[in-house]
Coordinates of C-alpha atoms (C1' of nucleotides) in Angstrom, one line a residue:
Chain A
M153 CA 4.7 22.1 -17.8
P154 CA 1.7 23.4 -19.6
T155 CA 0.5 21.3 -22.5
T156 CA -0.1 24.4 -24.5
P157 CA 2.4 27.1 -23.7
P158 CA 0.8 30.5 -24.3
N159 CA 3.3 31.8 -26.8
D160 CA 5.3 28.9 -27.9
D161 CA 5.5 30.7 -31.2
A162 CA 8.3 32.6 -29.6
V163 CA 10.4 29.5 -29.8
A164 CA 10.1 29.4 -33.6
P165 CA 9.4 32.9 -34.8
A166 CA 9.5 33.8 -38.4
A167 CA 13.2 33.5 -38.3
P168 CA 15.1 36.1 -40.2
P169 CA 17.9 34.7 -42.2
V170 CA 20.6 33.8 -39.7
E171 CA 23.2 35.6 -41.7
A172 CA 21.5 38.9 -41.3
R173 CA 21.4 38.3 -37.6
C174 CA 25.2 37.8 -37.1
N175 CA 25.9 40.8 -39.2
A176 CA 23.8 42.9 -36.9
C177 CA 25.1 41.2 -33.8
P178 CA 25.0 43.6 -30.8
L179 CA 28.3 42.1 -29.8
R180 CA 29.9 44.2 -32.5
R181 CA 28.9 47.3 -30.6
H182 CA 31.6 46.6 -28.1
A183 CA 34.7 48.6 -28.6
L184 CA 36.5 45.7 -30.2
F185 CA 40.0 45.7 -31.5
E186 CA 38.8 46.0 -35.1
E187 CA 35.8 45.3 -37.2
P188 CA 35.5 41.6 -37.8
T189 CA 36.1 40.5 -41.3
S190 CA 33.3 38.8 -43.2
E191 CA 35.3 35.7 -42.8
E192 CA 35.2 36.0 -39.1
I193 CA 31.5 36.7 -39.1
E194 CA 31.0 33.6 -41.2
L195 CA 33.1 31.6 -38.7
V196 CA 30.9 32.7 -35.8
Q197 CA 27.9 32.0 -37.9
S198 CA 29.0 28.5 -38.4
L199 CA 29.6 27.9 -34.8
K200 CA 26.2 29.2 -33.8
K201 CA 23.9 26.3 -33.0
R202 CA 20.6 28.0 -32.6
E203 CA 18.7 30.7 -30.9
H204 CA 16.9 30.5 -27.6
R205 CA 14.2 32.7 -26.2
L206 CA 13.1 33.2 -22.7
Q207 CA 10.4 35.2 -21.0
A208 CA 11.1 37.6 -18.3
G209 CA 11.9 35.8 -15.1
E210 CA 12.8 32.4 -16.7
T211 CA 16.2 31.0 -16.0
L212 CA 18.8 30.3 -18.7
I213 CA 21.3 28.5 -16.5
H214 CA 20.7 27.0 -13.2
E215 CA 23.3 27.4 -10.4
G216 CA 25.2 24.2 -10.4
Q217 CA 24.1 23.1 -13.8
T218 CA 26.9 21.0 -15.3
D219 CA 26.3 21.1 -19.0
A220 CA 25.6 24.7 -19.8
P221 CA 26.5 25.7 -23.3
L222 CA 27.9 29.1 -24.3
Y223 CA 25.5 32.0 -24.9
T224 CA 25.4 35.4 -26.3
L225 CA 22.7 37.8 -25.3
L226 CA 21.1 38.9 -28.5
E227 CA 18.4 41.2 -27.1
G228 CA 16.8 41.9 -23.7
W229 CA 18.3 42.0 -20.3
A230 CA 19.5 39.2 -18.0
F231 CA 21.6 38.8 -14.9
R232 CA 24.1 36.5 -13.3
Y233 CA 23.7 35.6 -9.6
K234 CA 24.7 33.3 -6.8
T235 CA 22.7 32.2 -3.8
L236 CA 23.4 30.8 -0.4
S237 CA 21.6 27.8 0.7
D238 CA 19.2 29.8 2.9
G239 CA 18.1 31.8 -0.1
R240 CA 20.1 35.0 0.2
R241 CA 20.9 36.1 -3.3
Q242 CA 23.7 38.2 -4.8
I243 CA 23.4 39.5 -8.3
L244 CA 26.9 39.5 -9.8
S245 CA 26.2 41.5 -12.9
F246 CA 23.6 42.6 -15.3
L247 CA 23.8 41.5 -18.9
L248 CA 22.8 43.6 -21.8
A249 CA 22.6 42.9 -25.5
G250 CA 26.0 41.9 -26.7
D251 CA 27.2 40.3 -23.5
F252 CA 28.8 36.9 -23.3
I253 CA 27.5 34.2 -21.0
G254 CA 29.1 31.2 -19.6
V255 CA 32.8 31.6 -20.3
Q256 CA 33.4 31.4 -16.6
Q257 CA 32.9 27.8 -16.1
K258 CA 35.6 25.4 -17.1
M259 CA 34.3 23.1 -19.7
G260 CA 32.4 20.2 -18.3
D261 CA 32.3 21.8 -14.9
A262 CA 29.4 23.0 -12.9
A263 CA 28.1 26.5 -13.5
A264 CA 29.3 28.7 -10.7
H265 CA 26.4 31.0 -11.0
G266 CA 22.8 31.1 -12.4
V267 CA 21.5 33.3 -15.2
D268 CA 18.0 34.6 -15.3
A269 CA 16.2 36.7 -17.9
L270 CA 15.2 40.0 -16.6
T271 CA 13.0 40.9 -19.6
D272 CA 11.9 38.7 -22.5
A273 CA 15.2 37.9 -24.1
A274 CA 16.9 36.1 -27.0
F275 CA 20.2 34.3 -26.8
C276 CA 22.5 32.8 -29.4
V277 CA 23.6 29.3 -28.4
F278 CA 27.0 27.9 -29.0
Q279 CA 28.5 24.6 -28.2
R280 CA 30.8 24.7 -25.3
D281 CA 33.9 23.7 -27.4
S282 CA 33.3 26.4 -29.9
L283 CA 35.2 28.7 -27.6
W284 CA 38.2 26.7 -28.5
E285 CA 37.3 26.5 -32.1
L286 CA 37.0 30.2 -32.3
H287 CA 40.5 30.7 -30.8
R288 CA 42.0 28.1 -33.1
R289 CA 40.5 29.5 -36.2
S290 CA 40.6 33.1 -35.5
P291 CA 43.2 34.4 -33.1
T292 CA 41.7 37.9 -33.5
M293 CA 38.3 36.8 -32.3
G294 CA 40.0 34.8 -29.6
F295 CA 41.8 37.8 -28.5
N296 CA 38.6 39.8 -28.5
I297 CA 37.0 37.2 -26.3
T298 CA 39.7 37.3 -23.6
W299 CA 39.4 41.1 -23.7
L300 CA 35.7 40.9 -23.3
T301 CA 36.1 38.5 -20.4
A302 CA 38.5 40.8 -18.8
H303 CA 36.1 43.6 -19.3
E304 CA 33.4 41.6 -17.6
E305 CA 35.6 41.1 -14.7
S306 CA 36.3 44.8 -14.4
M307 CA 32.6 45.4 -14.1
V308 CA 32.4 42.9 -11.2
D309 CA 35.4 44.7 -9.7
D310 CA 33.4 47.9 -9.7
T311 CA 30.5 46.3 -8.0
L312 CA 32.7 44.8 -5.4
L313 CA 34.1 48.2 -4.6
S314 CA 30.6 49.5 -4.2
V315 CA 29.3 46.6 -2.1
G316 CA 32.4 46.5 0.1
R317 CA 33.1 50.2 0.7
R318 CA 30.3 52.5 -0.5
S319 CA 27.3 53.5 1.6
A320 CA 23.8 52.6 0.4
E321 CA 23.3 56.1 -1.1
E322 CA 26.7 55.9 -2.9
R323 CA 26.0 52.4 -4.2
I324 CA 22.7 53.3 -5.7
A325 CA 24.1 56.5 -7.3
S326 CA 26.9 54.4 -8.8
M327 CA 24.7 51.7 -10.1
L328 CA 22.3 54.1 -11.7
I329 CA 25.1 55.9 -13.6
L330 CA 26.8 52.7 -14.7
L331 CA 23.7 51.0 -15.9
F332 CA 22.5 54.2 -17.6
K333 CA 25.7 54.4 -19.5
R334 CA 25.5 50.8 -20.6
A335 CA 21.9 51.0 -21.7
A336 CA 22.4 54.4 -23.4
S337 CA 25.3 53.0 -25.4
L338 CA 22.9 50.6 -27.0
Q339 CA 20.6 53.4 -28.2
A340 CA 20.8 55.8 -31.0
D341 CA 19.8 58.8 -28.9
A342 CA 22.4 58.0 -26.2
G343 CA 19.7 58.1 -23.6
R344 CA 18.5 61.7 -24.0
E345 CA 15.0 60.4 -23.4
G346 CA 16.0 58.0 -20.7
V347 CA 16.8 54.4 -21.1
P348 CA 14.8 51.2 -20.6
F349 CA 15.1 50.1 -17.0
P350 CA 13.6 46.7 -16.2
L351 CA 15.0 46.1 -12.8
T352 CA 12.8 45.9 -9.8
Q353 CA 14.0 47.3 -6.5
Q354 CA 14.6 43.7 -5.4
H355 CA 17.1 43.3 -8.2
I356 CA 18.8 46.5 -7.3
A357 CA 19.0 45.4 -3.7
D358 CA 20.4 42.0 -4.6
G359 CA 22.9 43.6 -6.9
L360 CA 24.1 46.0 -4.2
G361 CA 24.1 43.8 -1.2
L362 CA 21.3 45.8 0.5
S363 CA 17.9 44.9 1.8
L364 CA 14.8 45.7 -0.2
V365 CA 13.4 48.1 2.3
H366 CA 16.6 50.1 2.7
T367 CA 17.0 50.2 -1.0
N368 CA 13.6 51.7 -1.4
K369 CA 14.1 54.3 1.3
T370 CA 17.4 55.3 -0.2
M371 CA 16.1 55.6 -3.7
R372 CA 13.2 57.7 -2.6
K373 CA 15.6 60.0 -1.0
L374 CA 17.6 60.4 -4.1
E375 CA 14.5 60.8 -6.2
R376 CA 13.1 63.5 -3.9
R377 CA 16.4 65.3 -4.2
G378 CA 15.8 65.4 -7.9
L379 CA 18.8 63.2 -8.9
H380 CA 16.9 60.7 -10.9
R381 CA 13.5 59.4 -11.8
I382 CA 12.2 56.0 -12.8
E383 CA 8.9 55.8 -14.5
G384 CA 7.2 53.5 -16.9
G385 CA 10.1 51.2 -16.9
R386 CA 12.6 53.9 -18.0
L387 CA 15.4 55.5 -16.1
Y388 CA 16.0 59.2 -16.3
L389 CA 19.1 60.8 -14.8
R390 CA 18.2 64.4 -13.8
D391 CA 21.5 65.4 -12.2
V392 CA 24.3 63.3 -13.3
R393 CA 26.9 65.5 -11.9
T394 CA 25.6 65.2 -8.3
L395 CA 25.1 61.5 -8.7
A396 CA 28.6 61.1 -9.9
R397 CA 30.0 63.1 -7.1
L398 CA 27.9 61.0 -4.6
A399 CA 29.2 57.8 -6.1
D400 CA 32.8 59.1 -6.2
L401 CA 32.9 58.1 -9.8
W402 CA 35.6 59.5 -12.0
G403 CA 33.8 60.5 -15.2
D404 CA 35.8 59.0 -18.0
G405 CA 39.2 60.2 -17.1
R406 CA 41.8 59.1 -14.7
P407 CA 41.3 59.3 -11.0
P408 CA 42.0 62.8 -9.6
Q409 CA 45.3 62.9 -7.7
R410 CA 44.3 62.8 -4.1
P411 CA 46.4 64.5 -1.5
L412 CA 49.1 62.2 -0.1
V413 CA 47.7 63.0 3.4
Chain B
M204 CA 66.1 51.9 3.6
P205 CA 68.7 49.9 5.5
T206 CA 72.2 50.1 4.0
T207 CA 72.7 46.3 4.4
P208 CA 69.4 44.5 4.1
P209 CA 69.6 41.2 5.8
N210 CA 68.8 39.2 2.7
D211 CA 69.5 41.5 -0.1
D212 CA 70.8 38.5 -1.9
A213 CA 67.2 37.8 -2.8
V214 CA 67.3 40.8 -5.1
A215 CA 70.0 39.5 -7.2
P216 CA 70.3 35.8 -6.7
A217 CA 72.6 33.6 -8.7
A218 CA 70.0 33.9 -11.5
P219 CA 69.2 30.5 -13.0
P220 CA 69.2 30.5 -16.7
V221 CA 65.9 32.1 -17.8
E222 CA 65.0 29.0 -19.7
A223 CA 64.9 27.0 -16.6
R224 CA 62.6 29.6 -15.1
C225 CA 59.9 29.3 -17.7
N226 CA 60.1 25.6 -17.5
A227 CA 59.4 25.7 -13.9
C228 CA 56.8 28.5 -14.2
P229 CA 54.2 28.3 -11.5
L230 CA 51.7 29.2 -14.1
R231 CA 51.9 25.6 -15.2
R232 CA 50.4 24.5 -12.0
H233 CA 47.1 25.8 -13.1
A234 CA 44.8 23.1 -14.3
L235 CA 45.4 24.0 -17.9
F236 CA 44.0 22.4 -20.9
E237 CA 47.2 20.5 -21.7
E238 CA 50.8 20.7 -20.9
P239 CA 52.4 23.3 -23.0
T240 CA 54.7 22.1 -25.7
S241 CA 58.3 23.1 -25.6
E242 CA 57.6 25.3 -28.6
E243 CA 55.0 27.2 -26.5
I244 CA 57.3 27.6 -23.6
E245 CA 59.9 29.0 -26.0
L246 CA 57.3 31.4 -27.3
V247 CA 56.4 32.7 -23.9
Q248 CA 60.1 32.8 -23.2
S249 CA 60.7 35.1 -26.2
L250 CA 57.9 37.4 -25.1
K251 CA 59.2 37.8 -21.6
K252 CA 60.9 41.1 -21.2
R253 CA 62.5 40.8 -17.8
E254 CA 61.9 40.1 -14.2
H255 CA 60.9 42.6 -11.6
R256 CA 61.2 42.3 -7.9
L257 CA 59.4 44.1 -5.2
Q258 CA 59.6 44.2 -1.4
A259 CA 56.6 43.6 0.7
G260 CA 54.3 46.7 0.6
E261 CA 55.7 48.2 -2.6
T262 CA 53.3 48.8 -5.4
L263 CA 53.6 47.2 -8.8
I264 CA 50.8 49.1 -10.6
H265 CA 49.3 52.4 -9.4
E266 CA 45.6 52.9 -9.7
G267 CA 45.0 55.0 -12.8
Q268 CA 48.5 54.3 -14.2
T269 CA 48.3 54.4 -18.0
D270 CA 51.2 52.4 -19.3
A271 CA 51.2 49.3 -17.2
P272 CA 52.7 46.2 -18.8
L273 CA 51.5 42.7 -18.4
Y274 CA 52.8 40.7 -15.5
T275 CA 52.9 37.2 -14.2
L276 CA 53.4 36.6 -10.5
L277 CA 56.5 34.3 -10.2
E278 CA 56.7 34.1 -6.5
G279 CA 55.3 35.7 -3.4
W280 CA 51.9 37.2 -2.8
A281 CA 50.2 40.3 -4.1
F282 CA 46.8 41.9 -4.3
R283 CA 44.6 44.0 -6.6
Y284 CA 42.6 46.8 -5.1
K285 CA 40.6 49.9 -5.8
T286 CA 40.2 52.9 -3.6
L287 CA 37.7 55.7 -3.2
S288 CA 39.0 59.3 -3.1
D289 CA 38.6 59.5 0.7
G290 CA 40.9 56.5 1.1
R291 CA 38.4 53.7 1.6
R292 CA 40.0 50.6 0.0
Q293 CA 38.6 47.4 -1.3
I294 CA 40.9 44.5 -2.1
L295 CA 39.5 42.8 -5.2
S296 CA 41.6 39.7 -5.1
F297 CA 44.7 38.2 -3.7
L298 CA 47.4 37.0 -6.2
L299 CA 49.5 33.9 -5.7
A300 CA 52.3 32.5 -7.7
G301 CA 51.1 31.7 -11.2
D302 CA 48.5 34.4 -11.4
F303 CA 48.2 36.8 -14.3
I304 CA 48.2 40.6 -13.7
G305 CA 46.9 43.3 -15.9
V306 CA 44.8 41.6 -18.5
Q307 CA 41.9 43.7 -17.3
Q308 CA 43.0 47.0 -18.7
K309 CA 42.4 47.7 -22.4
M310 CA 45.7 48.4 -24.0
G311 CA 46.7 52.0 -23.6
D312 CA 44.0 52.5 -21.1
A313 CA 44.3 53.5 -17.4
A314 CA 44.6 50.7 -14.9
A315 CA 41.3 50.2 -13.2
H316 CA 43.0 48.9 -10.1
G317 CA 46.2 49.0 -8.2
V318 CA 48.5 46.1 -7.4
D319 CA 50.7 45.9 -4.3
A320 CA 53.1 43.2 -3.2
L321 CA 52.0 41.6 0.0
T322 CA 55.3 39.8 0.5
D323 CA 58.6 40.2 -1.2
A324 CA 57.7 39.1 -4.7
A325 CA 59.0 38.4 -8.2
F326 CA 57.2 39.2 -11.4
C327 CA 57.7 38.4 -15.0
V328 CA 57.3 41.4 -17.2
F329 CA 55.7 41.2 -20.7
Q330 CA 55.0 43.9 -23.2
R331 CA 51.4 44.9 -23.4
D332 CA 51.0 43.7 -26.9
S333 CA 52.4 40.3 -26.2
L334 CA 49.0 39.3 -25.2
W335 CA 48.0 39.7 -28.8
E336 CA 51.2 38.0 -30.0
L337 CA 50.5 35.1 -27.8
H338 CA 47.0 34.7 -29.2
R339 CA 48.3 35.0 -32.7
R340 CA 51.1 32.6 -32.4
S341 CA 49.6 30.0 -30.2
P342 CA 45.8 29.7 -30.1
T343 CA 46.3 27.1 -27.4
M344 CA 48.0 29.5 -25.1
G345 CA 45.5 32.2 -26.1
F346 CA 42.7 29.9 -25.1
N347 CA 44.4 29.2 -21.8
I348 CA 44.6 32.8 -21.1
T349 CA 40.9 33.5 -21.6
W350 CA 40.2 30.6 -19.4
L351 CA 42.5 31.9 -16.8
T352 CA 40.9 35.3 -17.0
A353 CA 37.5 33.8 -16.7
H354 CA 38.7 31.9 -13.6
E355 CA 39.9 35.1 -12.1
E356 CA 36.5 36.5 -12.5
S357 CA 34.9 33.6 -10.8
M358 CA 37.0 34.3 -7.8
V359 CA 35.8 37.8 -7.7
D360 CA 32.3 36.5 -8.0
D361 CA 32.8 34.5 -4.9
T362 CA 34.1 37.5 -3.0
L363 CA 31.2 39.5 -4.2
L364 CA 28.8 37.0 -2.8
S365 CA 30.5 37.1 0.5
V366 CA 30.7 40.8 0.8
G367 CA 27.2 41.3 -0.4
R368 CA 25.4 38.6 1.4
R369 CA 27.4 36.9 4.1
S370 CA 27.8 38.0 7.7
A371 CA 31.2 38.9 9.1
E372 CA 31.7 35.5 10.6
E373 CA 30.7 33.7 7.4
R374 CA 32.9 36.0 5.3
I375 CA 36.0 35.2 7.3
A376 CA 35.3 31.5 7.4
S377 CA 34.9 31.6 3.6
M378 CA 38.0 33.5 3.0
L379 CA 40.1 31.3 5.2
I380 CA 39.1 28.2 3.4
L381 CA 39.5 29.6 0.0
L382 CA 42.9 31.1 0.6
F383 CA 44.0 28.0 2.4
K384 CA 43.1 25.9 -0.6
R385 CA 44.9 28.2 -3.0
A386 CA 48.0 28.3 -0.9
A387 CA 48.0 24.6 -0.2
S388 CA 47.8 23.8 -3.9
L389 CA 51.1 25.5 -4.3
Q390 CA 52.8 23.2 -1.8
A391 CA 53.9 19.7 -1.9
D392 CA 52.4 18.7 1.4
A393 CA 49.0 20.2 0.5
G394 CA 49.0 22.2 3.6
R395 CA 49.2 19.5 6.2
E396 CA 51.5 21.7 8.2
G397 CA 49.5 24.9 7.5
V398 CA 50.2 27.3 4.7
P399 CA 52.0 30.6 4.6
F400 CA 49.7 33.4 5.4
P401 CA 51.1 36.9 5.0
L402 CA 47.9 39.0 5.3
T403 CA 47.4 41.4 8.1
Q404 CA 44.0 41.8 9.6
Q405 CA 43.8 45.0 7.7
H406 CA 44.1 43.2 4.4
I407 CA 41.4 40.7 5.5
A408 CA 39.2 43.6 6.4
D409 CA 39.7 45.4 3.1
G410 CA 39.2 42.2 1.2
L411 CA 35.9 41.5 2.9
G412 CA 34.4 44.9 3.2
L413 CA 34.7 45.0 7.0
S414 CA 36.3 47.3 9.5
L415 CA 39.6 46.4 11.0
V416 CA 38.2 46.2 14.5
H417 CA 35.2 44.1 13.7
T418 CA 37.5 41.8 11.7
N419 CA 39.7 41.3 14.7
K420 CA 36.8 40.6 17.1
T421 CA 35.3 38.1 14.7
M422 CA 38.5 36.3 14.0
R423 CA 39.2 36.0 17.7
K424 CA 35.8 34.4 18.2
L425 CA 36.5 31.8 15.5
E426 CA 39.9 31.2 16.9
R427 CA 38.6 30.7 20.4
R428 CA 36.1 28.2 19.0
G429 CA 39.0 26.3 17.8
L430 CA 38.2 26.6 14.1
H431 CA 41.6 28.0 13.0
R432 CA 44.9 29.4 14.1
I433 CA 47.3 31.9 12.7
E434 CA 50.7 31.9 14.0
G435 CA 54.1 32.8 12.8
G436 CA 52.8 33.9 9.5
R437 CA 51.1 30.6 8.8
L438 CA 47.5 29.6 8.7
Y439 CA 46.2 26.3 10.2
L440 CA 42.7 25.2 9.7
R441 CA 41.7 23.1 12.7
D442 CA 38.1 22.4 11.9
V443 CA 37.5 22.7 8.2
R444 CA 34.1 21.1 8.4
T445 CA 32.7 23.6 10.8
L446 CA 34.3 26.5 8.9
A447 CA 32.8 25.2 5.6
R448 CA 29.4 24.9 7.2
L449 CA 29.6 28.4 8.6
A450 CA 30.6 29.8 5.2
D451 CA 27.9 27.8 3.4
L452 CA 30.6 26.5 1.1
W453 CA 29.8 23.5 -1.1
G454 CA 33.0 21.4 -0.8
D455 CA 34.0 20.6 -4.3
G456 CA 30.8 19.2 -5.6
R457 CA 27.6 20.7 -6.8
P458 CA 25.4 22.7 -4.5
P459 CA 23.1 20.6 -2.5
Q460 CA 19.6 20.7 -3.8
R461 CA 17.8 23.0 -1.5
P462 CA 14.1 22.6 -0.8
L463 CA 11.9 24.5 -3.2
V464 CA 10.3 26.2 -0.2
Chain C
dC67 C1' -13.4 40.8 -6.5
dG68 C1' -9.6 38.5 -4.2
dA69 C1' -4.7 37.2 -5.2
dC70 C1' -0.2 38.8 -6.4
dG71 C1' 3.7 41.4 -7.3
dT72 C1' 5.9 45.8 -6.5
dG73 C1' 6.6 50.0 -4.2
dT74 C1' 6.2 52.8 0.3
dT75 C1' 6.6 54.0 5.0
dG76 C1' 7.0 53.7 10.1
dA77 C1' 9.0 51.3 14.1
dT78 C1' 12.3 48.6 16.2
dC79 C1' 16.5 45.8 16.5
dT80 C1' 21.3 44.5 15.8
dC81 C1' 25.3 43.9 13.4
dT82 C1' 29.1 46.5 12.4
dC83 C1' 31.5 50.9 12.6
dT84 C1' 34.0 54.5 15.0
dC85 C1' 36.6 56.2 18.8
dA86 C1' 39.8 55.2 22.4
dA87 C1' 43.3 52.7 24.9
dT88 C1' 46.3 49.0 25.8
dT89 C1' 49.5 45.1 24.7
dA90 C1' 53.0 42.7 22.3
dG91 C1' 57.0 42.3 19.2
dA92 C1' 60.5 43.9 16.0
dG93 C1' 63.7 47.2 14.8
dT94 C1' 66.8 51.4 16.1
dG95 C1' 69.9 54.1 18.5
dG96 C1' 72.5 55.3 22.6
Chain D
dC170 C1' 71.2 46.2 27.7
dC171 C1' 67.6 49.6 27.8
dA172 C1' 64.7 53.5 26.2
dC173 C1' 62.1 54.6 22.1
dT174 C1' 59.3 54.0 18.0
dC175 C1' 56.3 51.6 14.8
dT176 C1' 53.3 48.3 13.3
dA177 C1' 49.9 44.8 14.2
dA178 C1' 46.7 42.7 17.3
dT179 C1' 43.2 43.4 21.1
dT180 C1' 39.4 44.9 23.8
dG181 C1' 35.8 48.0 25.6
dA182 C1' 32.1 51.4 24.9
dG183 C1' 29.0 54.0 22.4
dA184 C1' 26.9 55.3 17.9
dG185 C1' 24.7 54.4 13.6
dA186 C1' 23.7 52.6 9.0
dG187 C1' 21.1 49.2 7.4
dA188 C1' 18.3 44.9 8.6
dT189 C1' 13.9 43.0 10.0
dC190 C1' 9.1 43.2 11.0
dA191 C1' 4.5 45.1 9.9
dA192 C1' 1.1 47.6 7.3
dC193 C1' -0.7 49.6 3.5
dA194 C1' -1.2 51.5 -1.4
dC195 C1' -1.7 50.4 -6.3
dG196 C1' -2.1 48.1 -10.6
dT197 C1' -2.7 43.8 -13.1
dC198 C1' -5.0 39.7 -13.8
dG199 C1' -7.7 35.4 -13.8

DNA sequence: CGACGTGTTGATCTCTCTCAATTAGAGTGG
DNA sequence: CCACTCTAATTGAGAGAGATCAACACGTCG
């Protein structure tokens, strides 16, 4: 550990009043049941223990760690992953501002997955048992959390479909669209000028169950076809329609009825 | 449909009083926070709308269905899946007695996945908004549900690791162990005489992102090595240690510290 | 300027898929 | 009791998508 961390000041920034923070919490961007009342905001506020900042590449939760608290991603990107003992890594999901972290592990149990920061990032820290407190004191918030958790699962479901049944080309098309949408929804301009895209090709490969080399070759192909562009850490979708068709992604609506045979 | 099914009596058995049913609900086998109070049981009881029975192969929820209620699997096996428009199917998870079904979809939204019965099965049916009722009227139960949902996700996480990063052999070893454990935990003898195993090789293939043929060849290899046996619809693990080593599965404990390089 | 991290590309290699057939068992009808 | 049908399990052979191995290009950084 360096005796004089280069930017230790990040650990104790000129902290804005915490209250303002919770009011502007990105968590509220999620399509929640209803707007939280000021009482509820206060409740969350009171459970919040502190903030925690990481630099890109640092790890928030180690795989197998036993005492991980609960977090909320305040800003930046992160990802959850699992590894095999020989080092093979699978990224389970990417986390954007407003996502929950650590509900998966039963209290007092070992974390089933690690969490690393993808960019410099800020997290809100909660005690593990505040999950219970929240449920007890605000059923509404409790309900929102189970819904959020379920939503998280449905994203993993999507990835599993990709990794299990889509070709490399299809997987990448699918991931680009899905990540673009998520990132765009956090922006005012809805991604008209592209969205921030901090993943390296290694992250993409590990998220899609592909090798780095094959990921690169496939992405170049898509790029040459004019479907997308990644430049200066931003992702631009140039032909969403074709990408969506490639990924077999049903826009927003229901799945098209497919012929019975 | 046969005019006189051999055991049609299963469809309308001498129904035990519903109360008895909820008391003996397999959901209670889950390592919940605490034993539910009789009040809580009564609450669940009151929200339960009816029971629903399916025969093996029938579908409970169609992909894209918009009005699916909430279910609980009372007995039998089922599975959740997604398909691509050309028919490729990925099984997301297998459901055993005591599992929740349908929390994933936002109310009023389209089901993101289908659910089929794997064996003859019985389900408890709840109205969609009873999820909210439950939270409102019993924070404890609400908490349990978010925990259960999170647990479901961690199972999908495991599968994603397998499908993304494990070889065919490793995937199968891993699935056999995990399913064995789940099935064994529902039995009194903890699986000493094997556990029921209703999956066809097609289900295994679809659950692991493999082709049917390769699944078969790989399973035969493992079987010839004496690692497991499937016979008469039951699964017997004959060499768990080797299977676990193959799957790189950390028994119950934490992951072994792996060398830093 | 050399060390790194990330992105690219070409050349094999191989695990897994697809295609084809065959076997075995359960259920049906004559 | 036997022919017929269907589903699930098996096995062999050939094809291919994606993995692995090797270099090299580029930009950043101490």
